[in-house]
Coordinates of C-alpha atoms in Angstrom, one line a residue:
X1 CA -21.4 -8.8 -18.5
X2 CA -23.0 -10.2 -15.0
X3 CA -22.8 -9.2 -11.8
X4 CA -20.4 -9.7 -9.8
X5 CA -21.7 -9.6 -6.0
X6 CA -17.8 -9.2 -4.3
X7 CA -17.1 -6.6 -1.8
X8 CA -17.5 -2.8 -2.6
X9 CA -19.3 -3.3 -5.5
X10 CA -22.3 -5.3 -4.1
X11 CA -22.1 -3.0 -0.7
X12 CA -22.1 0.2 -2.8
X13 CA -26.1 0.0 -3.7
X14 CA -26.5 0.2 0.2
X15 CA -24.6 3.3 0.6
X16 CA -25.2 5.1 -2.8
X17 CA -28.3 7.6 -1.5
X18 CA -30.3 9.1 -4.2
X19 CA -29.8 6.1 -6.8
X20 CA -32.3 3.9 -7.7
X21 CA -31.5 0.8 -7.9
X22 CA -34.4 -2.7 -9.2
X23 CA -35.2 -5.3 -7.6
X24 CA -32.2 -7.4 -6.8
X25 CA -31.3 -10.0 -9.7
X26 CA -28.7 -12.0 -9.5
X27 CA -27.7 -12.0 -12.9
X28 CA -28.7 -8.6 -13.7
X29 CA -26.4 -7.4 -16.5
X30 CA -24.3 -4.1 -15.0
X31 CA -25.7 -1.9 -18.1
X32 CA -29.3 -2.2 -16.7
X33 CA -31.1 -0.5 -13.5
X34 CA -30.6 -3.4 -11.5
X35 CA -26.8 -3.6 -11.5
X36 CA -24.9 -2.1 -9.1
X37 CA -23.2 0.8 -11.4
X38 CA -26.6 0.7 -13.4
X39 CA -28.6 3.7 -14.7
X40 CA -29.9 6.3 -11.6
X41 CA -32.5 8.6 -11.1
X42 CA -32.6 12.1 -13.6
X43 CA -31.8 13.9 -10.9
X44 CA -28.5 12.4 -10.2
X45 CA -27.1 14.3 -14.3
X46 CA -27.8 17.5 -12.0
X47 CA -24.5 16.3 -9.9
X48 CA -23.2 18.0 -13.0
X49 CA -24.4 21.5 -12.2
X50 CA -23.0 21.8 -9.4
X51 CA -20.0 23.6 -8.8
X52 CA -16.6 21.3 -7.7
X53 CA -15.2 23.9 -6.5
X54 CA -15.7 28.0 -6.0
X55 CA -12.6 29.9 -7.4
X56 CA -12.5 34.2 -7.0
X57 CA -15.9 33.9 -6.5
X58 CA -17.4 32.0 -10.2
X59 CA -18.1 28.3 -9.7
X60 CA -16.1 25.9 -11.1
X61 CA -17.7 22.7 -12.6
X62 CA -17.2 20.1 -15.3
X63 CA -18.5 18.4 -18.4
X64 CA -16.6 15.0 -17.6
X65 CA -14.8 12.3 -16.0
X66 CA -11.3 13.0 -17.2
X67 CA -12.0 16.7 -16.6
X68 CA -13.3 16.5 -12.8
X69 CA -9.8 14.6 -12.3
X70 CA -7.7 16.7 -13.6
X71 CA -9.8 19.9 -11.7
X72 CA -9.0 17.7 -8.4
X73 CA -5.1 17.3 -9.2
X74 CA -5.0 21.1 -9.9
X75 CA -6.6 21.4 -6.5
X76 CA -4.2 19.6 -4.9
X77 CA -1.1 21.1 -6.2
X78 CA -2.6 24.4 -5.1
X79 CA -3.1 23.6 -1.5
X80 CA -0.2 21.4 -1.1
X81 CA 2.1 22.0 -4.2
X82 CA 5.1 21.7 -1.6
X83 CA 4.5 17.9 -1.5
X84 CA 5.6 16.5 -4.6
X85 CA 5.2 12.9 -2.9
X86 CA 2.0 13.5 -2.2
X87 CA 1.0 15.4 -5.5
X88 CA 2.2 12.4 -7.2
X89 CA 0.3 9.6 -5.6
X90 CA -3.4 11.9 -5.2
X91 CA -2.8 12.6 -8.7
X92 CA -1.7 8.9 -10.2
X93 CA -4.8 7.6 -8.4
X94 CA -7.7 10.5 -9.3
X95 CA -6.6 10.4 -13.0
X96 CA -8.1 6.6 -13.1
X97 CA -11.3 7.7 -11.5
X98 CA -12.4 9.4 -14.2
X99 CA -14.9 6.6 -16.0
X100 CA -16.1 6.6 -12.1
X101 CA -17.1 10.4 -12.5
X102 CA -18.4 9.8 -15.8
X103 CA -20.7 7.5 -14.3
X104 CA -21.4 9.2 -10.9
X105 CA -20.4 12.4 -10.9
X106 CA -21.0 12.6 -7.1
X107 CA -18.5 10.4 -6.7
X108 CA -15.5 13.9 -7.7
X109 CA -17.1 15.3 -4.2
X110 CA -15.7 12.9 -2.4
X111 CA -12.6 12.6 -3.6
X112 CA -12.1 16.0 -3.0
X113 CA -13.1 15.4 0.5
X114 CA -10.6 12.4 0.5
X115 CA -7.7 14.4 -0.7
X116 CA -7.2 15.9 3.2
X117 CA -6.8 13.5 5.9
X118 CA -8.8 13.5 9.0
X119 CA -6.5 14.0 11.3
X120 CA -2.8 15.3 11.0
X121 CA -0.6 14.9 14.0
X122 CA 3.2 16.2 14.6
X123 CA 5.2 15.8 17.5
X124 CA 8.6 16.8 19.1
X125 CA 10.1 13.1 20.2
X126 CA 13.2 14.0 22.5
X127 CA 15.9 11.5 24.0
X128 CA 19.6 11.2 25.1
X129 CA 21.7 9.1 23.5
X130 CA 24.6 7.1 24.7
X131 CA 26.9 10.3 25.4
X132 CA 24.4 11.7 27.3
X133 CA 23.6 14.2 24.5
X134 CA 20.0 15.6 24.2
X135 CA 18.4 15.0 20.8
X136 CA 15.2 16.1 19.1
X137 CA 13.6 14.1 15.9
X138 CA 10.2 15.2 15.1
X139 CA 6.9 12.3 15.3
X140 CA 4.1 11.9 13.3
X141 CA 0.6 10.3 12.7
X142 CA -1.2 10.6 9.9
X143 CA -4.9 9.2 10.8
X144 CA -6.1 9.6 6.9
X145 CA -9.7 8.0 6.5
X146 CA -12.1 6.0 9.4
X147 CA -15.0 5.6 7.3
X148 CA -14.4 1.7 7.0
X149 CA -13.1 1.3 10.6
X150 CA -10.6 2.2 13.0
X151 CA -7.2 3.8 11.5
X152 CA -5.1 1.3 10.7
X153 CA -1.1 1.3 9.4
X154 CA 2.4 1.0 9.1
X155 CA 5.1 3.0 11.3
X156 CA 8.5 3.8 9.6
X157 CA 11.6 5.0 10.8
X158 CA 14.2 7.1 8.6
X159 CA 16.1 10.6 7.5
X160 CA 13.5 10.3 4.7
X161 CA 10.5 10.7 6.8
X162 CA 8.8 13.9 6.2
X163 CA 5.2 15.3 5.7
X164 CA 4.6 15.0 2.1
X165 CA 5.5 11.0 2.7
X166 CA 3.6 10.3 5.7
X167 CA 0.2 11.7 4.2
X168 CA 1.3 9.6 0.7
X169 CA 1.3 6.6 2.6
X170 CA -1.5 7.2 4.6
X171 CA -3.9 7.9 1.4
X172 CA -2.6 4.7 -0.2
X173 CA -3.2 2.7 3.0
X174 CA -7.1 3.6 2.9
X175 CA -7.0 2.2 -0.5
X176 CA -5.1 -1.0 0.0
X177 CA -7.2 -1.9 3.4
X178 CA -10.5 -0.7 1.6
X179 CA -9.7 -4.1 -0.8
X180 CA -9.9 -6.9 2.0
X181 CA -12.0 -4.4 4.9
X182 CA -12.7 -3.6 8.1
X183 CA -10.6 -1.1 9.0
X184 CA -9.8 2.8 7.9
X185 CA -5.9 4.2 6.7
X186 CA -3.2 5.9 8.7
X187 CA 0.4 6.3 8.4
X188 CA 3.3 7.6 10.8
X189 CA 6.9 7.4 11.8
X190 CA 9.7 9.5 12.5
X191 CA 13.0 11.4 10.9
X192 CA 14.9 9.0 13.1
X193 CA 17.4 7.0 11.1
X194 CA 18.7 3.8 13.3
X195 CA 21.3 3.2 11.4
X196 CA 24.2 3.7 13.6
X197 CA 22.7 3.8 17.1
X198 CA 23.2 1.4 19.6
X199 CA 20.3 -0.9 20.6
X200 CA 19.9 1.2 23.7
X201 CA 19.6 4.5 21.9
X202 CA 16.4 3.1 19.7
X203 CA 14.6 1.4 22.7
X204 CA 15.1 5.0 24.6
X205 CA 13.6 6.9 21.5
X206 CA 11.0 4.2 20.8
X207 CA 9.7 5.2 24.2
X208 CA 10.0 8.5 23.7
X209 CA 7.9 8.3 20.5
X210 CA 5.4 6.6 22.4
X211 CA 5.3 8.6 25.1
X212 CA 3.6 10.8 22.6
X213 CA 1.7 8.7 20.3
X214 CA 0.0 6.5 22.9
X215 CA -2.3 9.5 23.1
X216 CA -4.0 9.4 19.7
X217 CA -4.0 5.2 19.2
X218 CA -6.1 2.4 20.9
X219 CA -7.2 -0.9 20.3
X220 CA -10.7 1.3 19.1
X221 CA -9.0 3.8 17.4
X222 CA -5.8 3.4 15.7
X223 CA -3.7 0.2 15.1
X224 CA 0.0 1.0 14.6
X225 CA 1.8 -1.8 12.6
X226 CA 5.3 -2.6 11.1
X227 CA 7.0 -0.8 8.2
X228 CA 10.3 0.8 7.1
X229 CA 12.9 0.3 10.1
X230 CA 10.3 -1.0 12.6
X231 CA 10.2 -4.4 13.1
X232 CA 9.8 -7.0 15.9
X233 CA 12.5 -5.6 18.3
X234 CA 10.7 -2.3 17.9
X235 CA 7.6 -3.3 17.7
X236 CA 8.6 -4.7 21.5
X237 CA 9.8 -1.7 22.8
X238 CA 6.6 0.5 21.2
X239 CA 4.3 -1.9 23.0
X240 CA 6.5 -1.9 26.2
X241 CA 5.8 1.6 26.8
X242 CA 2.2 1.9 25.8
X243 CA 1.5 -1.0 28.2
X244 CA 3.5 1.1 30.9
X245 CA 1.6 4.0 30.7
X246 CA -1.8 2.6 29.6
X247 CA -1.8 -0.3 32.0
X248 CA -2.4 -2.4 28.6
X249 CA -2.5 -6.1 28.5
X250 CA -3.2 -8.3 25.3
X251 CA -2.2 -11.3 24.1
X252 CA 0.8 -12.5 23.1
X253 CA 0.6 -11.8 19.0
X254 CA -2.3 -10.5 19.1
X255 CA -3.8 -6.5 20.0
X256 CA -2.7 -3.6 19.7
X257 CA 1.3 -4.1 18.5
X258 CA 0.6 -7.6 18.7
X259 CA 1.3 -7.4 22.6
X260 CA 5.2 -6.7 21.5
X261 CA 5.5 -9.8 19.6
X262 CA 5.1 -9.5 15.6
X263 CA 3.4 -12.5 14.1
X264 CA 3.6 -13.6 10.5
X265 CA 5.4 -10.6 9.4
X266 CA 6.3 -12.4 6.3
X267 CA 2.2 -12.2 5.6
X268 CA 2.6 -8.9 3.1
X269 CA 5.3 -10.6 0.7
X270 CA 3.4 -13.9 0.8
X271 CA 0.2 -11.7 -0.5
X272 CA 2.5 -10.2 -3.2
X273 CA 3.4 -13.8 -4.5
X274 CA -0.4 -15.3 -4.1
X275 CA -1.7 -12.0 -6.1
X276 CA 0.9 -12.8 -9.3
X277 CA 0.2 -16.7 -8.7
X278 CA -3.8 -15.9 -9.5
X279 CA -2.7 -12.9 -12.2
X280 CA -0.5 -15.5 -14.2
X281 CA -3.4 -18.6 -13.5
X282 CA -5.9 -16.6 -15.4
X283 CA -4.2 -15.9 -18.1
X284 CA -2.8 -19.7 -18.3
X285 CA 0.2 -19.5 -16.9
X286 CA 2.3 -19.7 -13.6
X287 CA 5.1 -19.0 -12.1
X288 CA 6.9 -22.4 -11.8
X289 CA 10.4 -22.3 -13.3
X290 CA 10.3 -18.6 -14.3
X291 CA 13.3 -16.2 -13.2
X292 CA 12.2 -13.3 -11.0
X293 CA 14.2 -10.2 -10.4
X294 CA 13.4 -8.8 -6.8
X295 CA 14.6 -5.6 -5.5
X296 CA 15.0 -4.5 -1.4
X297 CA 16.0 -7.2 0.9
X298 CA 13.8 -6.5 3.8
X299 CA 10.6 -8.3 5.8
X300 CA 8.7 -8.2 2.3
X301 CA 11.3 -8.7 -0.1
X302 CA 12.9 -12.0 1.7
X303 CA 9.1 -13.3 2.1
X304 CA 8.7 -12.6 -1.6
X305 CA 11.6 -14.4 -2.4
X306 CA 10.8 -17.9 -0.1
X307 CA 7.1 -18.0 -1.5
X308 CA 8.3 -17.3 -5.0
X309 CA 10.4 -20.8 -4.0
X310 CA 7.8 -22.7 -2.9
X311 CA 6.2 -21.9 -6.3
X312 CA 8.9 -23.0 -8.0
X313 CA 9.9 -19.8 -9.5
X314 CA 13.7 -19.0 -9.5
X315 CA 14.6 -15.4 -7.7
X316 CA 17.7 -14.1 -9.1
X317 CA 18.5 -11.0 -7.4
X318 CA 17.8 -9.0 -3.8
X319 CA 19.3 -5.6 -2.9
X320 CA 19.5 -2.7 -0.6
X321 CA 21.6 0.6 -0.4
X322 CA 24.6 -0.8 -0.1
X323 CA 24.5 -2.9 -3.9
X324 CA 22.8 -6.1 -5.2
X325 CA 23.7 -10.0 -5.1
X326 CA 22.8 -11.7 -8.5
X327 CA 22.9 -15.8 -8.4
X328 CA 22.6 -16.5 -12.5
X329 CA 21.2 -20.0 -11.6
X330 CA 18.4 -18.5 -8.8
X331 CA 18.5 -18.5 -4.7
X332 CA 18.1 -21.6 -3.0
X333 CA 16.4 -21.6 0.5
X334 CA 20.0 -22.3 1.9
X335 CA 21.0 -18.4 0.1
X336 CA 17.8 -17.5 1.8
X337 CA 18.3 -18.5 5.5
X338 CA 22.0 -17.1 4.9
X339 CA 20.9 -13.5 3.8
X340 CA 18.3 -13.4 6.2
X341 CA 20.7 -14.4 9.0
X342 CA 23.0 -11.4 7.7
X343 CA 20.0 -9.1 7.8
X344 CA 19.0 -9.8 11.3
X345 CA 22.2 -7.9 12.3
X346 CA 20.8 -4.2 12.7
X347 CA 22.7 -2.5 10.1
X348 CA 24.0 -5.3 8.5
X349 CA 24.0 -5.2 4.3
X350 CA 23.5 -7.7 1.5
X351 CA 26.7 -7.6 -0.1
X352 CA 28.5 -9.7 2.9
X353 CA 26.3 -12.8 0.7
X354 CA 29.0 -12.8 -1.9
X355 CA 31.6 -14.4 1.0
X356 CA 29.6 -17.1 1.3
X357 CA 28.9 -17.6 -2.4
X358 CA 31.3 -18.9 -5.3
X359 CA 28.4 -17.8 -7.9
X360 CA 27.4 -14.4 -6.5
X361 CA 27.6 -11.3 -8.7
X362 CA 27.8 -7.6 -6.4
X363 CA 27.3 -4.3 -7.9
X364 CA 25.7 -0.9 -7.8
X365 CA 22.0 -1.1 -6.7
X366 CA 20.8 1.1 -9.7
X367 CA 22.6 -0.7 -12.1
X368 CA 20.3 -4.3 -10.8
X369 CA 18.3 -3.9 -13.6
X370 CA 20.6 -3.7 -16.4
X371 CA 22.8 -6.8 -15.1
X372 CA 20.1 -9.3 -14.6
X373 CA 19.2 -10.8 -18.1
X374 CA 16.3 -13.5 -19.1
X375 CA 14.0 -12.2 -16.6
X376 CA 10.5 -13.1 -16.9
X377 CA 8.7 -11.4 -14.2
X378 CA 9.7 -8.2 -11.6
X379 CA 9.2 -7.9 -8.0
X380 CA 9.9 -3.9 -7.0
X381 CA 10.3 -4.6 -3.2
X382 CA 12.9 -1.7 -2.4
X383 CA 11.3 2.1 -2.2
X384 CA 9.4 4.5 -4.5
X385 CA 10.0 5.5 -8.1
X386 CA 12.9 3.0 -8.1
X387 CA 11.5 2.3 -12.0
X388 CA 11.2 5.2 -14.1
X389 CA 10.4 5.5 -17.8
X390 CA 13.9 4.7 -18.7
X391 CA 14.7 1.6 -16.4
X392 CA 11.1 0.7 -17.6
X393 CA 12.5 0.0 -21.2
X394 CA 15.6 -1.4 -19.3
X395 CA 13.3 -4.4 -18.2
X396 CA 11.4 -5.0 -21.2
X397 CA 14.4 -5.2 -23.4
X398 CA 14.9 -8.1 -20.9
X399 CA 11.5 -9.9 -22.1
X400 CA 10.1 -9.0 -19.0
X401 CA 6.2 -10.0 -19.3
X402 CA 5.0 -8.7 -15.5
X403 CA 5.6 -6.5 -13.1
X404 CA 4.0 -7.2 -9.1
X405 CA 4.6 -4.1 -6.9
X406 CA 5.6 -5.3 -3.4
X407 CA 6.7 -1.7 -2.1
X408 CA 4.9 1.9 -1.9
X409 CA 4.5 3.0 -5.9
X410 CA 8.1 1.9 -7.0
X411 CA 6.9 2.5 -10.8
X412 CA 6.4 5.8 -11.3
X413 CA 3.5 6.8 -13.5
X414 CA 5.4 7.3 -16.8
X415 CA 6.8 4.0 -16.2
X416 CA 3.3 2.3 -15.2
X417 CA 2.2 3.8 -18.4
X418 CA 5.2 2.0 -20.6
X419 CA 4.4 -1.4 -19.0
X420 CA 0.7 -0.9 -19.8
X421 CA 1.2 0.4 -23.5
X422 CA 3.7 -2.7 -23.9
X423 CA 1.0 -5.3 -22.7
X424 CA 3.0 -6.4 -19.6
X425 CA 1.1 -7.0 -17.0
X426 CA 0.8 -4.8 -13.8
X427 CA 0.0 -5.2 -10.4
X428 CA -0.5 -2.2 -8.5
X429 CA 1.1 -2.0 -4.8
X430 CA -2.6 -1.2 -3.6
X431 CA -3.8 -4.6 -4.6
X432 CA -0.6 -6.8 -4.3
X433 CA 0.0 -6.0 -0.4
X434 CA -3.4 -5.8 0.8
X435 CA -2.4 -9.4 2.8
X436 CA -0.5 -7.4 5.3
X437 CA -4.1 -6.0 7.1
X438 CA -5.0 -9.9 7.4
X439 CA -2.4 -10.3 9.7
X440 CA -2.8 -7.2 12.0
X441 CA -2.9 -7.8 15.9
X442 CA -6.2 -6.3 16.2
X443 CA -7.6 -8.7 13.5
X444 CA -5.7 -11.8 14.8
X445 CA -7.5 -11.2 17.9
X446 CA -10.8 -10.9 16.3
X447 CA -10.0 -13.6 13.8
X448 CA -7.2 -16.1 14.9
X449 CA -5.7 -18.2 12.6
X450 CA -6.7 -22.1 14.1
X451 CA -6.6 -25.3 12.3
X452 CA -7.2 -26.8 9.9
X453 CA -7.0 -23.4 8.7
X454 CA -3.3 -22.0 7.7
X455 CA -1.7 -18.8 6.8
X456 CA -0.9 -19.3 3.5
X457 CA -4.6 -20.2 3.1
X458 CA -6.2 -17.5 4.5
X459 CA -3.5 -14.9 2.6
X460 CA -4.0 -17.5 -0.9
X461 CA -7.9 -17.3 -0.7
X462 CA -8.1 -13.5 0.3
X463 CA -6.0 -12.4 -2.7
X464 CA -8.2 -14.3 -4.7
X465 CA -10.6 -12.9 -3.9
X466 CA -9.2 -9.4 -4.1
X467 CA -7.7 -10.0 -7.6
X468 CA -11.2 -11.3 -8.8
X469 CA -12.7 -8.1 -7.5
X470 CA -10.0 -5.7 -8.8
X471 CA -10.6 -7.9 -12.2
X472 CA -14.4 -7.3 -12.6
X473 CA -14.1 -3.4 -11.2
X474 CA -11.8 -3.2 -14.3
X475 CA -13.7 -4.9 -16.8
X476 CA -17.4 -3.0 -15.9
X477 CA -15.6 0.4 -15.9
X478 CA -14.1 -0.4 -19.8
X479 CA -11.0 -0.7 -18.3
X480 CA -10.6 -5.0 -19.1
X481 CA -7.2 -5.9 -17.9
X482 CA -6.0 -3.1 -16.2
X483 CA -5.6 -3.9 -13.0
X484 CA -4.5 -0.3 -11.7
X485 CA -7.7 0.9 -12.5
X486 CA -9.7 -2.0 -11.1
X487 CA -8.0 -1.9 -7.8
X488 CA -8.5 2.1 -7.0
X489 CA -11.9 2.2 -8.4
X490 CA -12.9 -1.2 -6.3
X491 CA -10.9 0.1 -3.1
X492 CA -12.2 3.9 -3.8
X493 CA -16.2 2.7 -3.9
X494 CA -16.1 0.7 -0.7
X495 CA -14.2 4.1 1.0
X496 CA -16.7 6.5 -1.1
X497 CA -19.9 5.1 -0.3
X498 CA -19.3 4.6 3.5
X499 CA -18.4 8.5 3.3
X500 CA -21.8 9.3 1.5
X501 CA -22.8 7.2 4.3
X502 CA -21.4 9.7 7.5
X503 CA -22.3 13.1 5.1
X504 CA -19.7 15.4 5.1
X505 CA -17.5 15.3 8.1

């Protein structure tokens, strides 16, 4: 096996104290001193001795990888056993760390460092709505990890917004911005729903939750971007009222909140698409002419759809919480431009698509699954754990041969474990949407897009590059193929050395 000198793993003998590493060869095979995960220093097997953790006063250590990971998931349910979210993504990630451990046992220190977020912020966001009523929602910011950079991630707006899913999404965000760089992980929104309020009532509360936030986020410090319910009309008002109290000025799409205008917020479904084109390539095949199943019908969703067109894939189905359309024969780019004309009225759902088709099929949106037949590959674009084990079998009695996450973990890990035990391939969320941080304000202004350059090329040649990455992390740790493993150990290292790096703070 050679070297591959991509990313994290070449970086990590800069930041890896105590290791010794030989002289730099370029071809140095991984299994010798010279490679970057190569042999280290006796001293480093004493890593071993130490205790993880200290328990009614007897330390606590371990003989192995797998068992470090599971001590660290029984941490975590101990200290926040209340957040199932949470418990669920700390735990599907540690558990592939282990051949890390096994390797570099120093490594289980830092992940229990990981496991708490740097900064945890919760705020009272109060406004009056159109009947001159006083309400309350409650804010948050979760500014997870800034070893890499300045915070940097989504805002999301919904009854669903809670504690245990702000600091899920925050941990996953280090990981997924840790594969293309620059910049650390946060995560924040609000228990607002804006479904049913009037366009006044969510620019009033968007200013009221800035009013708040505009405290703990800066061009240096923390980059808010779009998610769940906040998109380019919110994105406006957000911006409006930081520059109103911070006498801000950027650029028009670029900066902090892209100065109030969004651009290229189709970036994270067009990385979703280039990741699967690359997936498919190496393995001698493509996507050309092969029926896709997506689920969700929103920025990333519709954007996974068009560039699944231009690759001359057919998309067969898209779906929110009001049902699903299925077109037997595939969407054209005239269904496209019609759903997404229904979908830019606020509130608006799907199912008015069927009006305007003679072909459309509606029903249930858990029942998506089961109706569309053939399908080659799956695009989970909707919400989380939207595939379990069962609707896992549901889709490979379809001849499904891939699954590309495009949401926040819509497989959940029995289900990621079917598709891996049937040899479908899987590509985890934390690698697939990593082109969403290549088309932040921040580093548009840093790094704007200018000819001859275009966006689909910078988004096609950075997934390449991060597939390639996640591929070789996979293949050095015994994990060949597996592409969930490659992608947290290969976003993990770049995190983890940087954290050696700072000590513990």
């Amino acid at each position: 096996m050679l070297l591959h000198r991509s990313g994290g793993l070449a970086r990590m003998r800069a930041h890896t104290p105590g290791v010794r590493f030989l002289a730099a060869l370029p071809n140095a095979p991984l299994s010798q001193p010279g490679g970057v995960h190569g042999q280290a220093k006796p001293s480093e097997k004493l890593w071993r001795r130490k205790p993880l953790f200290r328990r009614g006063g007897e330390d606590v250590t371990f003989k192995s990888g797998a068992e470090a990971a599971n001590l660290l998931v029984e941490e975590a349910k101990r200290r926040d056993g209340d957040q199932e979210r949470f418990i669920e993504t700390y735990q599907g990630f540690v558990l592939t760390l282990a051949p890390l451990f096994d390797r570099m046992p120093k490594y289980a220190w830092i992940a229990k460092q990981i496991a708490e977020p740097e900064r945890y912020i919760e705020f009272r966001c109060a406004w009056i709505d159109d009947t001159g009523v006083s309400r309350v929602n409650r804010g948050y910011r979760v500014q997870y990890s800034s070893a890499l950079g300045p915070y940097e991630g989504s805002l999301m707006f919904g009854h669903q917004v809670n504690t245990a899913m702000m600091k899920s999404l925050g941990f996953d965000t280090i990981m997924t911005n840790a594969l293309v760089g620059g910049v650390g992980g946060a995560c924040g929104g609000a228990d607002f729903d804006p479904s049913g309020k009037s366009e006044a009532e969510i620019q009033r509360f968007c200013q009221s939750y800035m009013t708040e936030l505009h405290k703990y986020i800066g061009p240096d410090v923390d980059h808010p971007l779009m998610g769940a319910n906040v998109g380019a009309r919110e994105v406006g008002y957000l911006y409006g009222q930081y520059k109103r109290i911070n006498t801000h000025v950027t650029k028009k799409g670029q900066g902090i909140l892209w100065g109030g205008h969004p651009a290229y917020p189709m970036a994270a479904g067009y990385g979703v698409v280039c990741f699967a084109k690359h997936v498919l390539e190496d393995r001698g095949k493509s996507l050309e002419g092969k029926r896709c199943l997506i689920t969700g019908s929103g920025k990333v969703a519709l954007a996974v759809a068009e560039k699944l067109l231009q690759f001359g894939a057919i998309p067969v189905t898209l779906s929110d919480r009001s049902g699903f359309v299925y077109e037997p024969q595939g969407f054209t780019s005239g269904n496209l431009e019609t759903i997404k004309s229904i979908k830019r009225e606020r509130g608006a759902r799907v199912g008015r698509y069927i009006i305007s088709s003679t072909t459309a099929e509606f029903g249930a949106s858990d029942k998506v699954y089961e109706t569309a037949q053939d399908v080659d590959f799956v695009f989970p674009c909707s919400h989380t754990n939207e595939i379990d084990y069962e609707t896992s079998n549901v889709v490979l009695a379809h001849g499904c041969a891939g699954v590309f996450e495009g949401a926040h973990r819509p497989c959940n890990f029995e289900a990621r474990k079917n598709f891996k035990r049937q040899g479908v391939i899987f590509a985890p969320y934390r690698a697939t949407l990593a082109g969403a941080a290549l088309t932040s304000g921040t580093e548009l202004e840093r790094n704007p897009i200018t000819e001859p350059e275009t966006l689909d090329g910078r988004i096609d040649a950075k997934m390449a590059a991060v597939y390639e990455e996640v591929k070789a992390t996979s293949a050095e740790f015994n994990a060949r193929g597996d592409l969930d493993v490659g992608a947290n150990i290969a976003g993990f290292l770049k995190v983890g050395g940087n954290m050696i790096a700072h000590g513990a703070v």
